[in-house]
Structure formats: C-alpha cells, structure tokens
Amino acid sequence: FFEDNINQENNFLPPDNYQLDRKEKIAHRTSPTNIGLGLLAVCSSYDLGFVDLNNAIDLIQKMITTIENLQKWNGHLYNWYNTKTLEPLVPRYVSTVDSGNFVASLYVTKQFLIELLGHNKFEKEIEVENEHLINQMIEIVQKIIDETDFTVLYDTSRNLFSIGYAQENGKLVDSYYDMLMSESRTTSLIAIASRQVTSKHWFALSRNLVKVD
C-alpha cells in the first residue's frame, strides 16, 4: 500500500484508504496520523529489508519536503489535506490527538536517521552525499517538532487539552481529553517531556480506582 501510493500523484503522502468496490478506489486525502504512519512504514521497510537504503532515504526526504511546505496552524498540521493539491480540507481543524501521533512519529523518524549515521561509522554504507542529506533531514524534522506548539491547545484552568481547534470560528473545541487511558495520552507525554505543559496535566487526568480483595 505505502510503496504503491506514496507517490508523486499524492505528493509523497499516504492516502487515507483504498477501497476495491468504488469507482475512485483511492481516497486522495490524508491526516497527520496517516502521514506519521507513512514515515514509520518507510523506516520499518528498511529495517525489515524490503527496500534498500537509497530508496528509503529518497522517500523520507520527499515526504519531509512536502510536510515542511504544508499549511500549518502554530506548527500543527491540519486534520485533513487533499493529497493532490495539498490544500487543507474545509472546515479546517487541528486535532490534538493527531498532532501527538504525528510528532511521536517524527521523533522515531529522527532517531532512525540518527542511527543510520551511527551505522555508517562501521559499515561505510552511506555515501558522503547521503550523509549530508540525512543531516539536513534530521535538522528539518527537529524544526517541525520544535515549531509544533501544544500550549495553544491546552486549557491552563483545567490542566487539560482540548480535543482540537476549529480554524473557521477561531476557537478551541469545548470538549477535553480528561482520562488517563485516552487516545491522546501520547500527546500528553510529548507535551510534558518537551516542557510545554507541566506534570500537573498528568495528574489532572482521571483514573478509575477499584478495591481488590
């Protein structure tokens, strides 16, 4: 799926889905979670021996270039983009959980690239040109991470994250991720670890407690 569809037609972004029983089989839209998963798919495909080093580096570089040029809000990707035109789908929306998933994927991608350079010292597998390109990609990935501002999605009076931001009315959604086992826990970990929010947030998340015996 990723090899066939992360292509020039889709600006090297993974489309949301493929359905055999439809006239338009490919859904030419994508989300931050999809994009992050696409990056991880390329990293994994190299680790598993499905693609060679040059192909993996080339595809990650093309994906990162597209990501860098996408329209954003306070560093956050919008929740849906047209993969052909790269325009955000209307109504424009920033999803807190999707942003967390995406940034988590960027951290893994960055570590993958760093490890490629580390292996180079022993295997001499990476040419000088590729080594320069990998260093550039690491810088760009770190820049995207650094520019993603989670504080704008955070309600300091509640010590909780809103589920997202609605661009068209310019407001945070009046609904919050307030459970520890929420799908947004990755976002919480990243925001605390990067010191964008305090650890008070972690302890503001509800936990169900039960007596045993």
mmCIF file of C-alpha atoms in Angstrom:
data_model
loop_
_atom_site.group_PDB
_atom_site.id
_atom_site.type_symbol
_atom_site.label_atom_id
_atom_site.label_comp_id
_atom_site.label_asym_id
_atom_site.label_seq_id
_atom_site.Cartn_x
_atom_site.Cartn_y
_atom_site.Cartn_z
ATOM 1 C CA PHE A 1 0.000 0.000 0.000
ATOM 2 C CA PHE A 2 2.643 2.514 1.035
ATOM 3 C CA GLU A 3 5.014 1.669 -1.789
ATOM 4 C CA ASP A 4 2.260 1.989 -4.409
ATOM 5 C CA ASN A 5 0.558 5.099 -3.068
ATOM 6 C CA ILE A 6 3.237 7.323 -1.529
ATOM 7 C CA ASN A 7 3.972 8.667 -4.988
ATOM 8 C CA GLN A 8 4.211 11.876 -6.978
ATOM 9 C CA GLU A 9 0.463 11.981 -7.659
ATOM 10 C CA ASN A 10 -0.111 12.134 -3.894
ATOM 11 C CA ASN A 11 2.850 14.467 -3.291
ATOM 12 C CA PHE A 12 4.544 11.608 -1.442
ATOM 13 C CA LEU A 13 1.899 11.494 1.277
ATOM 14 C CA PRO A 14 -0.043 8.303 2.116
ATOM 15 C CA PRO A 15 -3.714 8.499 1.092
ATOM 16 C CA ASP A 16 -6.268 7.664 3.768
ATOM 17 C CA ASN A 17 -7.610 4.440 2.266
ATOM 18 C CA TYR A 18 -8.033 2.174 -0.753
ATOM 19 C CA GLN A 19 -11.412 0.539 -1.496
ATOM 20 C CA LEU A 20 -11.807 -2.073 -4.208
ATOM 21 C CA ASP A 21 -15.570 -1.687 -4.680
ATOM 22 C CA ARG A 22 -15.552 2.030 -5.511
ATOM 23 C CA LYS A 23 -15.087 3.833 -8.800
ATOM 24 C CA GLU A 24 -12.477 6.095 -7.162
ATOM 25 C CA LYS A 25 -10.533 3.439 -5.298
ATOM 26 C CA ILE A 26 -8.002 5.783 -3.681
ATOM 27 C CA ALA A 27 -9.194 8.391 -1.158
ATOM 28 C CA HIS A 28 -6.936 11.316 -2.037
ATOM 29 C CA ARG A 29 -6.902 12.822 1.441
ATOM 30 C CA THR A 30 -4.635 12.291 4.399
ATOM 31 C CA SER A 31 -4.286 13.131 8.086
ATOM 32 C CA PRO A 32 -1.339 13.793 10.424
ATOM 33 C CA THR A 33 -1.677 10.269 11.826
ATOM 34 C CA ASN A 34 -1.577 8.813 8.304
ATOM 35 C CA ILE A 35 1.493 10.883 7.432
ATOM 36 C CA GLY A 36 3.292 9.784 10.581
ATOM 37 C CA LEU A 37 2.415 6.160 9.890
ATOM 38 C CA GLY A 38 3.736 6.580 6.339
ATOM 39 C CA LEU A 39 7.102 7.741 7.684
ATOM 40 C CA LEU A 40 7.239 4.815 10.094
ATOM 41 C CA ALA A 41 6.352 2.422 7.264
ATOM 42 C CA VAL A 42 9.394 3.586 5.287
ATOM 43 C CA CYS A 43 11.693 3.293 8.322
ATOM 44 C CA SER A 44 10.339 -0.190 9.071
ATOM 45 C CA SER A 45 10.590 -1.305 5.451
ATOM 46 C CA TYR A 46 14.332 -0.588 5.503
ATOM 47 C CA ASP A 47 14.835 -2.300 8.870
ATOM 48 C CA LEU A 48 12.971 -5.368 7.567
ATOM 49 C CA GLY A 49 14.938 -5.451 4.319
ATOM 50 C CA PHE A 50 12.026 -4.649 1.977
ATOM 51 C CA VAL A 51 13.720 -1.560 0.489
ATOM 52 C CA ASP A 52 17.357 -0.593 0.150
ATOM 53 C CA LEU A 53 18.994 2.355 1.863
ATOM 54 C CA ASN A 54 18.921 4.743 -1.094
ATOM 55 C CA ASN A 55 15.211 4.182 -1.697
ATOM 56 C CA ALA A 56 14.390 4.680 1.991
ATOM 57 C CA ILE A 57 16.388 7.919 2.204
ATOM 58 C CA ASP A 58 14.914 9.223 -1.046
ATOM 59 C CA LEU A 59 11.323 8.576 0.002
ATOM 60 C CA ILE A 60 11.724 10.020 3.507
ATOM 61 C CA GLN A 61 13.361 13.113 2.014
ATOM 62 C CA LYS A 62 10.454 13.623 -0.416
ATOM 63 C CA MET A 63 7.899 13.151 2.355
ATOM 64 C CA ILE A 64 9.662 15.575 4.691
ATOM 65 C CA THR A 65 9.924 18.192 1.935
ATOM 66 C CA THR A 66 6.157 18.012 1.393
ATOM 67 C CA ILE A 67 5.434 18.122 5.125
ATOM 68 C CA GLU A 68 7.665 21.156 5.578
ATOM 69 C CA ASN A 69 5.654 23.063 2.951
ATOM 70 C CA LEU A 70 2.144 22.153 4.143
ATOM 71 C CA GLN A 71 -0.052 24.911 5.572
ATOM 72 C CA LYS A 72 0.000 24.752 9.370
ATOM 73 C CA TRP A 73 -1.508 26.411 12.438
ATOM 74 C CA ASN A 74 1.027 27.208 15.186
ATOM 75 C CA GLY A 75 3.168 24.449 13.747
ATOM 76 C CA HIS A 76 0.337 21.897 13.766
ATOM 77 C CA LEU A 77 -0.756 20.088 10.648
ATOM 78 C CA TYR A 78 -4.445 20.371 9.854
ATOM 79 C CA ASN A 79 -6.506 17.250 10.292
ATOM 80 C CA TRP A 80 -7.099 16.630 6.566
ATOM 81 C CA TYR A 81 -5.307 17.588 3.359
ATOM 82 C CA ASN A 82 -6.053 16.900 -0.285
ATOM 83 C CA THR A 83 -3.019 14.830 -1.289
ATOM 84 C CA LYS A 84 -3.152 16.092 -4.884
ATOM 85 C CA THR A 85 -3.431 19.836 -4.207
ATOM 86 C CA LEU A 86 -2.053 19.863 -0.612
ATOM 87 C CA GLU A 87 -4.891 22.193 0.393
ATOM 88 C CA PRO A 88 -6.365 21.669 3.887
ATOM 89 C CA LEU A 89 -9.907 20.324 3.685
ATOM 90 C CA VAL A 90 -12.652 22.672 4.863
ATOM 91 C CA PRO A 91 -13.665 23.099 7.637
ATOM 92 C CA ARG A 92 -10.037 23.392 8.712
ATOM 93 C CA TYR A 93 -9.431 21.688 12.007
ATOM 94 C CA VAL A 94 -6.444 20.833 14.209
ATOM 95 C CA SER A 95 -6.785 17.551 16.101
ATOM 96 C CA THR A 96 -4.870 17.317 19.371
ATOM 97 C CA VAL A 97 -4.589 13.540 19.230
ATOM 98 C CA ASP A 98 -3.460 13.538 15.590
ATOM 99 C CA SER A 99 -0.775 16.117 16.326
ATOM 100 C CA GLY A 100 0.546 13.934 19.133
ATOM 101 C CA ASN A 101 0.614 10.886 16.876
ATOM 102 C CA PHE A 102 2.415 12.839 14.162
ATOM 103 C CA VAL A 103 5.082 14.349 16.427
ATOM 104 C CA ALA A 104 5.680 10.943 18.034
ATOM 105 C CA SER A 105 6.305 9.558 14.538
ATOM 106 C CA LEU A 106 8.724 12.413 13.849
ATOM 107 C CA TYR A 107 10.752 11.511 16.958
ATOM 108 C CA VAL A 108 11.007 7.909 15.762
ATOM 109 C CA THR A 109 11.945 9.024 12.235
ATOM 110 C CA LYS A 110 14.614 11.336 13.631
ATOM 111 C CA GLN A 111 16.079 8.505 15.715
ATOM 112 C CA PHE A 112 16.035 6.228 12.659
ATOM 113 C CA LEU A 113 18.045 8.805 10.685
ATOM 114 C CA ILE A 114 20.489 9.307 13.565
ATOM 115 C CA GLU A 115 21.050 5.555 13.762
ATOM 116 C CA LEU A 116 21.733 5.428 10.013
ATOM 117 C CA LEU A 117 24.590 7.874 10.563
ATOM 118 C CA GLY A 118 25.845 5.843 13.508
ATOM 119 C CA HIS A 119 25.879 2.648 11.433
ATOM 120 C CA ASN A 120 27.837 4.489 8.763
ATOM 121 C CA LYS A 121 30.869 4.646 11.048
ATOM 122 C CA PHE A 122 31.089 0.867 10.963
ATOM 123 C CA GLU A 123 29.528 -0.238 7.684
ATOM 124 C CA LYS A 124 30.517 2.636 5.373
ATOM 125 C CA GLU A 125 27.152 2.028 3.721
ATOM 126 C CA ILE A 126 26.215 5.687 3.381
ATOM 127 C CA GLU A 127 27.971 7.854 0.839
ATOM 128 C CA VAL A 128 29.111 11.389 1.739
ATOM 129 C CA GLU A 129 26.246 12.851 -0.307
ATOM 130 C CA ASN A 130 23.684 10.771 1.555
ATOM 131 C CA GLU A 131 25.295 11.603 4.891
ATOM 132 C CA HIS A 132 24.838 15.319 4.159
ATOM 133 C CA LEU A 133 21.216 14.720 3.121
ATOM 134 C CA ILE A 134 20.461 12.732 6.272
ATOM 135 C CA ASN A 135 21.886 15.513 8.451
ATOM 136 C CA GLN A 136 19.676 18.014 6.633
ATOM 137 C CA MET A 137 16.626 15.818 7.175
ATOM 138 C CA ILE A 138 17.382 15.487 10.889
ATOM 139 C CA GLU A 139 17.509 19.292 11.145
ATOM 140 C CA ILE A 140 14.205 19.708 9.290
ATOM 141 C CA VAL A 141 12.446 17.039 11.365
ATOM 142 C CA GLN A 142 13.680 18.688 14.582
ATOM 143 C CA LYS A 143 12.491 22.078 13.287
ATOM 144 C CA ILE A 144 8.991 20.706 12.621
ATOM 145 C CA ILE A 145 8.930 19.193 16.125
ATOM 146 C CA ASP A 146 10.133 22.426 17.738
ATOM 147 C CA GLU A 147 7.571 24.553 15.888
ATOM 148 C CA THR A 148 4.611 22.386 16.966
ATOM 149 C CA ASP A 149 3.169 24.418 19.837
ATOM 150 C CA PHE A 150 0.976 22.268 22.082
ATOM 151 C CA THR A 151 0.363 25.102 24.550
ATOM 152 C CA VAL A 152 -2.221 26.637 22.201
ATOM 153 C CA LEU A 153 -4.372 23.512 22.597
ATOM 154 C CA TYR A 154 -4.082 23.468 26.395
ATOM 155 C CA ASP A 155 -6.532 24.883 28.929
ATOM 156 C CA THR A 156 -4.447 26.006 31.908
ATOM 157 C CA SER A 157 -7.535 26.455 34.123
ATOM 158 C CA ARG A 158 -8.376 22.753 33.723
ATOM 159 C CA ASN A 159 -4.835 21.451 33.116
ATOM 160 C CA LEU A 160 -6.300 19.522 30.193
ATOM 161 C CA PHE A 161 -6.048 19.503 26.403
ATOM 162 C CA SER A 162 -8.978 20.490 24.246
ATOM 163 C CA ILE A 163 -9.746 17.870 21.622
ATOM 164 C CA GLY A 164 -8.857 20.398 18.927
ATOM 165 C CA TYR A 165 -9.035 23.814 17.323
ATOM 166 C CA ALA A 166 -11.685 24.872 14.796
ATOM 167 C CA GLN A 167 -9.997 27.300 12.393
ATOM 168 C CA GLU A 168 -13.196 28.635 10.838
ATOM 169 C CA ASN A 169 -14.566 30.033 14.107
ATOM 170 C CA GLY A 170 -11.155 30.593 15.709
ATOM 171 C CA LYS A 171 -11.905 28.670 18.898
ATOM 172 C CA LEU A 172 -10.758 25.641 20.806
ATOM 173 C CA VAL A 173 -13.409 22.936 20.930
ATOM 174 C CA ASP A 174 -15.197 22.989 24.300
ATOM 175 C CA SER A 175 -14.527 19.325 24.953
ATOM 176 C CA TYR A 176 -11.468 17.860 26.664
ATOM 177 C CA TYR A 177 -9.350 14.746 26.902
ATOM 178 C CA ASP A 178 -9.663 14.046 30.625
ATOM 179 C CA MET A 179 -8.945 10.331 31.041
ATOM 180 C CA LEU A 180 -5.536 8.707 31.515
ATOM 181 C CA MET A 181 -6.383 5.911 29.069
ATOM 182 C CA SER A 182 -7.420 8.399 26.395
ATOM 183 C CA GLU A 183 -6.123 8.091 22.838
ATOM 184 C CA SER A 184 -4.376 11.441 23.407
ATOM 185 C CA ARG A 185 -2.015 10.107 26.075
ATOM 186 C CA THR A 186 0.849 10.220 23.545
ATOM 187 C CA THR A 187 0.177 13.952 23.152
ATOM 188 C CA SER A 188 0.275 14.345 26.947
ATOM 189 C CA LEU A 189 3.620 12.553 27.232
ATOM 190 C CA ILE A 190 5.195 14.594 24.443
ATOM 191 C CA ALA A 191 3.927 17.924 25.769
ATOM 192 C CA ILE A 192 5.208 17.180 29.280
ATOM 193 C CA ALA A 193 8.538 15.779 28.102
ATOM 194 C CA SER A 194 9.148 18.853 25.944
ATOM 195 C CA ARG A 195 8.158 21.068 28.906
ATOM 196 C CA GLN A 196 5.365 22.770 27.031
ATOM 197 C CA VAL A 197 2.979 21.834 29.854
ATOM 198 C CA THR A 198 3.722 20.874 33.443
ATOM 199 C CA SER A 199 3.329 17.463 35.056
ATOM 200 C CA LYS A 200 0.167 18.812 36.720
ATOM 201 C CA HIS A 201 -1.542 17.817 33.486
ATOM 202 C CA TRP A 202 -0.684 14.135 34.005
ATOM 203 C CA PHE A 203 -2.234 14.125 37.469
ATOM 204 C CA ALA A 204 -5.307 16.007 36.254
ATOM 205 C CA LEU A 205 -6.189 13.030 34.049
ATOM 206 C CA SER A 206 -8.894 10.897 35.672
ATOM 207 C CA ARG A 207 -8.147 7.362 36.791
ATOM 208 C CA ASN A 208 -10.632 4.702 37.783
ATOM 209 C CA LEU A 209 -9.632 3.139 41.099
ATOM 210 C CA VAL A 210 -11.069 -0.135 42.399
ATOM 211 C CA LYS A 211 -10.563 -2.159 45.566
ATOM 212 C CA VAL A 212 -9.049 -5.624 45.223
ATOM 213 C CA ASP A 213 -9.677 -8.262 47.928
#
